Coordinates of C-alpha atoms in Angstrom, one line a residue:
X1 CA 122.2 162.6 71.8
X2 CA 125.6 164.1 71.1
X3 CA 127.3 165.5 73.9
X4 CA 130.3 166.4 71.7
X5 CA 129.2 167.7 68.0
X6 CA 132.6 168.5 66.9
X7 CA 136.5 169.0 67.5
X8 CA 137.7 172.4 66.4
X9 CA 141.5 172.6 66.5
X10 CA 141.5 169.8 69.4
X11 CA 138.8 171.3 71.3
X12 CA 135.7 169.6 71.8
X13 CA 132.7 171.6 71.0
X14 CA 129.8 170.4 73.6
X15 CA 126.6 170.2 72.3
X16 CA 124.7 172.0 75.2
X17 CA 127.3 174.8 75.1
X18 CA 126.6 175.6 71.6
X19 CA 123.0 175.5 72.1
X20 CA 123.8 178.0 74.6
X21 CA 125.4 180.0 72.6
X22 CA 123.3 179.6 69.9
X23 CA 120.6 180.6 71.7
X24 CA 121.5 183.5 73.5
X25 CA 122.7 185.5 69.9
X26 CA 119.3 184.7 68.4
X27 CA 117.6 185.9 71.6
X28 CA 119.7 189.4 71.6
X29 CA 119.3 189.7 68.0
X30 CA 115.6 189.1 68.4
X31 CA 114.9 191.8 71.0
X32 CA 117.6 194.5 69.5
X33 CA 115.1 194.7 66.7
X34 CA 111.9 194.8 69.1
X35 CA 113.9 197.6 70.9
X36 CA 114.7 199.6 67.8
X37 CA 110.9 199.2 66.2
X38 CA 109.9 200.6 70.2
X39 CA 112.1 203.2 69.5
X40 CA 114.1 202.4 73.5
X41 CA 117.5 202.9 73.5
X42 CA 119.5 200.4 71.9
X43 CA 121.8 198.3 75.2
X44 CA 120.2 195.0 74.8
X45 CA 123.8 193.8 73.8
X46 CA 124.9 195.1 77.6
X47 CA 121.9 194.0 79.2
X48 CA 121.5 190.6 77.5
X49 CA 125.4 190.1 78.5
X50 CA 124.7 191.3 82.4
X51 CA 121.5 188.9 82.5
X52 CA 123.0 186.1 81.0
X53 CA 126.1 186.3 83.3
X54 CA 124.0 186.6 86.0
X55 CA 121.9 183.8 85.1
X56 CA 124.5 181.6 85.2
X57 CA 125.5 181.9 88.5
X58 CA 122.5 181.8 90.1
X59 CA 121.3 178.9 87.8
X60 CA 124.9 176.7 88.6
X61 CA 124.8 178.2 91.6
X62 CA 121.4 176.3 92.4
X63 CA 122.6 172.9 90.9
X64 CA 125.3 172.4 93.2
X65 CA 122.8 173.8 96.4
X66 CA 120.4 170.7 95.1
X67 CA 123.3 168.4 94.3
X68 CA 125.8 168.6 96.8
X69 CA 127.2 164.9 97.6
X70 CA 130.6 164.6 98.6
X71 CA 131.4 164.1 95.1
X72 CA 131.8 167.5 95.3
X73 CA 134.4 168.2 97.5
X74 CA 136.6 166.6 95.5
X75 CA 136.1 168.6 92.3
X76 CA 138.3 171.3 91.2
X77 CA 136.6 174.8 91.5
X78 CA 136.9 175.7 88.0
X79 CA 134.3 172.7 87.2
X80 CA 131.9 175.1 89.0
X81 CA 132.1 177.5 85.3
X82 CA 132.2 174.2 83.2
X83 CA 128.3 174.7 82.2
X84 CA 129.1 173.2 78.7
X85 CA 129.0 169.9 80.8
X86 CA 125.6 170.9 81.6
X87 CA 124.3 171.3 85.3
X88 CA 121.6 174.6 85.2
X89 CA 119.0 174.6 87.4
X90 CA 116.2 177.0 85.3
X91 CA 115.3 178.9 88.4
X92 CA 118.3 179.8 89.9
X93 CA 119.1 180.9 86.6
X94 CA 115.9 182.9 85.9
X95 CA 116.3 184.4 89.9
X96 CA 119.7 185.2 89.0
X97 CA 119.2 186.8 85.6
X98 CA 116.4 188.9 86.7
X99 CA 118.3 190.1 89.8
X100 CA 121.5 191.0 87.6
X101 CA 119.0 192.9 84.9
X102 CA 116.7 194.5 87.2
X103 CA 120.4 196.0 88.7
X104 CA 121.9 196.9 85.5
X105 CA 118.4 198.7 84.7
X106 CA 118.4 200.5 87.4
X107 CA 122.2 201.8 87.3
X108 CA 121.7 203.0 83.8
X109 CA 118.2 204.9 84.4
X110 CA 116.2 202.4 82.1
X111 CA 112.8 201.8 82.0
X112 CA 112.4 199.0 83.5
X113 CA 108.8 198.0 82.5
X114 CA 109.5 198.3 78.8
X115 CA 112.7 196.2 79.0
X116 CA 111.3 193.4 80.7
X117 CA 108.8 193.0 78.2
X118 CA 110.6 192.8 75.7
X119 CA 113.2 190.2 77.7
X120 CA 109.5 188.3 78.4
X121 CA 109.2 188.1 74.8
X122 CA 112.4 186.7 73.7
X123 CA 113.6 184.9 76.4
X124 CA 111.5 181.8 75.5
X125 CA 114.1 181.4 72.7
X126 CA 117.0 181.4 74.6
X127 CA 114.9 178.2 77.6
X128 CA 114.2 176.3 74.2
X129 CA 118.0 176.4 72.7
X130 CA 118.7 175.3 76.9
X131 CA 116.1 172.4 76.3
X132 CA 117.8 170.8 72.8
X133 CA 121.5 171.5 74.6
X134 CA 119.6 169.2 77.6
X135 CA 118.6 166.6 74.7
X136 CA 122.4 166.7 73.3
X137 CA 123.7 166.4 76.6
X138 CA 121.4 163.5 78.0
X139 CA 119.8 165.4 80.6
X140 CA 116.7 166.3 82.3
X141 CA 115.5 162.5 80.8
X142 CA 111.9 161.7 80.6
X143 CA 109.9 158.6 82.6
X144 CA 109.8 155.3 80.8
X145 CA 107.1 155.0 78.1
X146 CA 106.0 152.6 76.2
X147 CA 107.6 151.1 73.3
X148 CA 104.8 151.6 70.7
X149 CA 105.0 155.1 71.6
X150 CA 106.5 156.9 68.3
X151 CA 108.7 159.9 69.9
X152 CA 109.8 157.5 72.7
X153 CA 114.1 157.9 72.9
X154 CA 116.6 155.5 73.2
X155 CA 119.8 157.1 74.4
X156 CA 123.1 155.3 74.1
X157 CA 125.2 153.0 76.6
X158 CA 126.7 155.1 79.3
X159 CA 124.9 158.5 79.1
X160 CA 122.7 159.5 82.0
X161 CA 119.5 157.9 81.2
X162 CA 121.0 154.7 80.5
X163 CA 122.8 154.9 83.6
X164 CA 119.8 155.7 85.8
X165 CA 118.0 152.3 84.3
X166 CA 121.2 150.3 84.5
X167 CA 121.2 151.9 88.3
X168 CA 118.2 150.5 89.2
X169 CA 118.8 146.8 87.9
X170 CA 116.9 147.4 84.3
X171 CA 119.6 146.1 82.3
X172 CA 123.1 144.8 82.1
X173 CA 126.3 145.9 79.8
X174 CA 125.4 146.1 76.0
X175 CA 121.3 145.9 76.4
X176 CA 119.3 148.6 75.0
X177 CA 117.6 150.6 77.5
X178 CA 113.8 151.2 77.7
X179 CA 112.4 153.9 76.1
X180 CA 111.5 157.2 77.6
X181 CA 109.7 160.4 77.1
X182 CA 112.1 163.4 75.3
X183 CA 111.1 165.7 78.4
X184 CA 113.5 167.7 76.9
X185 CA 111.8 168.3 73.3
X186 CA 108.7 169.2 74.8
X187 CA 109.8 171.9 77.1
X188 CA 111.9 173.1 73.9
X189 CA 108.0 173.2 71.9
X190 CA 106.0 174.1 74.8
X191 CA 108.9 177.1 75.1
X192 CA 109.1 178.1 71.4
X193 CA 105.2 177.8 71.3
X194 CA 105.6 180.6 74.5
X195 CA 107.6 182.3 72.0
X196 CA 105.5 183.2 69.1
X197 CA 102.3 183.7 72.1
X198 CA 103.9 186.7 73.7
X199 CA 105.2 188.2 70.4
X200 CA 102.0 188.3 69.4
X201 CA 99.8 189.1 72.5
X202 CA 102.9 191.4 73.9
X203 CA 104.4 193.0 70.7
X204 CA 101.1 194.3 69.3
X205 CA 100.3 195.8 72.4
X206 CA 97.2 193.5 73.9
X207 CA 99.1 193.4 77.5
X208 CA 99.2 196.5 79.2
X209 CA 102.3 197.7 79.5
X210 CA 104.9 195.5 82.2
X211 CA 102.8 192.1 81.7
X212 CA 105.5 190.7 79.4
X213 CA 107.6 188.9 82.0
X214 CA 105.2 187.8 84.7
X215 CA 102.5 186.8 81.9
X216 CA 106.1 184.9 80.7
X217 CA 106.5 183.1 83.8
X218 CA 102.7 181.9 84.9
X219 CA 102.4 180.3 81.5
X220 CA 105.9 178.4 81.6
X221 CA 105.5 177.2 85.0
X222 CA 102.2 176.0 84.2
X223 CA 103.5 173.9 81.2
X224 CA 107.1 173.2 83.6
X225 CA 104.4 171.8 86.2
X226 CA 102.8 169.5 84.0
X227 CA 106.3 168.2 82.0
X228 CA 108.6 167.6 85.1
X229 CA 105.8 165.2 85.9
X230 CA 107.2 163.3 83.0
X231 CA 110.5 163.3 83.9
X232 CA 112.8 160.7 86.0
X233 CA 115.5 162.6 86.9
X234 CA 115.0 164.2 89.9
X235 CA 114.1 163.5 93.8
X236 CA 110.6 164.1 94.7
X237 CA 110.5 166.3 98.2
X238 CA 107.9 165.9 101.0
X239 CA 105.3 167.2 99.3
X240 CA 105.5 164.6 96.8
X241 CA 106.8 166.8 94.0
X242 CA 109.9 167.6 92.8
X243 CA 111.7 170.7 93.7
X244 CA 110.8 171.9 90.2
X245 CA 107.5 171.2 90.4
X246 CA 107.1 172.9 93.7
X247 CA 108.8 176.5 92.6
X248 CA 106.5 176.0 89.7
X249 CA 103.8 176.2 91.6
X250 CA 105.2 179.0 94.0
X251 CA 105.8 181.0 90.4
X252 CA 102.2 180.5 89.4
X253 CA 101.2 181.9 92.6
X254 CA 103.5 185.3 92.5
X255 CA 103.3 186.2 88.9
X256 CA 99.5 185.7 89.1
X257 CA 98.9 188.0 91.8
X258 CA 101.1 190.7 89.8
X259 CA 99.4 190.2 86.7
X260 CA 96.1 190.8 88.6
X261 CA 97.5 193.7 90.3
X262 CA 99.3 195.3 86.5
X263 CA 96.1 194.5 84.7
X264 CA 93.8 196.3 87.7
X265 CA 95.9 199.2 86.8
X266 CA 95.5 198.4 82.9
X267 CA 93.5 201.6 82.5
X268 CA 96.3 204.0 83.9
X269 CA 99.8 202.3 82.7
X270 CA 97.8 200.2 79.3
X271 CA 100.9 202.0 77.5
X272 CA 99.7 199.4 74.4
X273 CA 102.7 198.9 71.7
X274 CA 100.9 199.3 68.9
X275 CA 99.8 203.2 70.0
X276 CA 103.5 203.7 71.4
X277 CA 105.0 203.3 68.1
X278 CA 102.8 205.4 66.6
X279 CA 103.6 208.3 68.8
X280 CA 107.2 207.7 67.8
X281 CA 106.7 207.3 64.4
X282 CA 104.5 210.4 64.3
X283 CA 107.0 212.5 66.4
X284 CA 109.8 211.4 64.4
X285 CA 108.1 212.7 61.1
X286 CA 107.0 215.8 62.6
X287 CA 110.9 216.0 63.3

């Protein structure tokens, strides 16, 4: 855990902000060259900034709906944009990113379908640079497991997972806490293993054209069901799952029935990448 990495001229640089960061400039420079090898025209710089934004509001936006306490009310509103504190809820910020792209597309005449793929592709870097900026940051803490368990973490005196057990009577001032999953390291693998799935089964051109995002989204809430069962911080709701678990679930349910419904149409819109590029290469030589 290291919530701070550095001081740079007396600022501190926060660990989940670079991550952040980090990840957002590998993402765009990821899909700028999957947009230029599509031949698309080159504004994933402007749409990447627009989604992101946008992504960030709905995403804090989300947090303080699901954590209101009347610790709130006495915050400054600037703390609302302090997201280097962490505080993201991955929904919110994928509603809110999608909303603010789809918008953006739209305005500028895009195509939407082939866009969105390509953000489906990428955007698994960008959730798995969240994830280690979670791990930095002490959030989003896994379940306690057992000691002889060899990835098992034990995070420092005073950060959030120490808290929580000292909370609940675990341990006193200067104890060790137990050791608990790394939630946070497996969402980052089960993300980057997304990654290099939909660059393969998306960029060759196995999906039909449009799959990229919704296939996106049914696979990560299927692994996001099955980790935020590990982890300990967060309230479980009536249904006895946690608020994560039960969008998950809602996800699974919406992006399957559009990828039944794009792949029923497969044999009109299977625009496949692999042929597409061809045509452009072929055109551009005959040019």
């Amino acid at each position: 855990m290291r919530p701070v990495i550095f001081e740079l001229f007396g600022l501190p640089i926060h660990g989940y902000g670079l991550m952040i960061v980090l990840g957002y400039l590998l993402t765009v420079y990821t899909a700028t060259r999957i947009v230029r090898k599509w031949g698309l025209e080159d504004v994933f710089y402007d749409l990447s900034m627009v989604m992101l934004l946008s992504g960030i509001l709905g995403g804090r936006t989300m947090f303080y709906i699901l954590n209101y306490s009347a610790e709130f009310q006495h915050r400054s509103p600037f703390a609302f944009f302090k997201i280097w504190e962490g505080g993201l809820v991955l929904y919110g910020g994928v509603t809110g990113g999608c909303l603010g792209g789809l918008i953006y597309m739209s305005w500028k005449k895009l195509s939407v379908l082939d866009y969105m793929d390509v953000s489906g592709i990428v955007a698994p870097i960008g959730l798995a640079f969240g994830r280690l900026g979670c791990f930095m940051n002490g959030c989003c803490y896994g379940r306690v497991c057992s000691e002889s368990y060899a990835i098992g973490v034990h995070f420092p005196e005073d950060s959030p997972p120490w808290f929580h057990q000292f909370n609940m009577g675990l341990l006193q001032r200067g104890e060790i806490m137990e050791a608990v999953h790394p939630a946070q390291l497996y969402q980052a693998g089960h993300d980057a293993m997304l990654f290099f799935i939909l660059l393969y089964y998306v960029g060759r051109g196995y999906a039909p054209r449009g799959a990229g995002m919704p296939l996106l989204w049914f696979l990560y809430a299927i692994g996001r069901f099955f980790i935020e069962g590990l982890r300990n911080d967060t309230p479980l709701t009536l249904t006895g799952l946690t608020v994560s678990q039960n969008y998950s679930l809602a996800v699974v349910l919406l992006s399957g029935v559009l990828l039944a419904w794009i792949y029923s149409r497969s044999s009109d819109n299977r625009a496949a990448v692999v042929p597409v590029i061809s045509d452009i290469r072929e055109k551009k030589e005959k040019t």
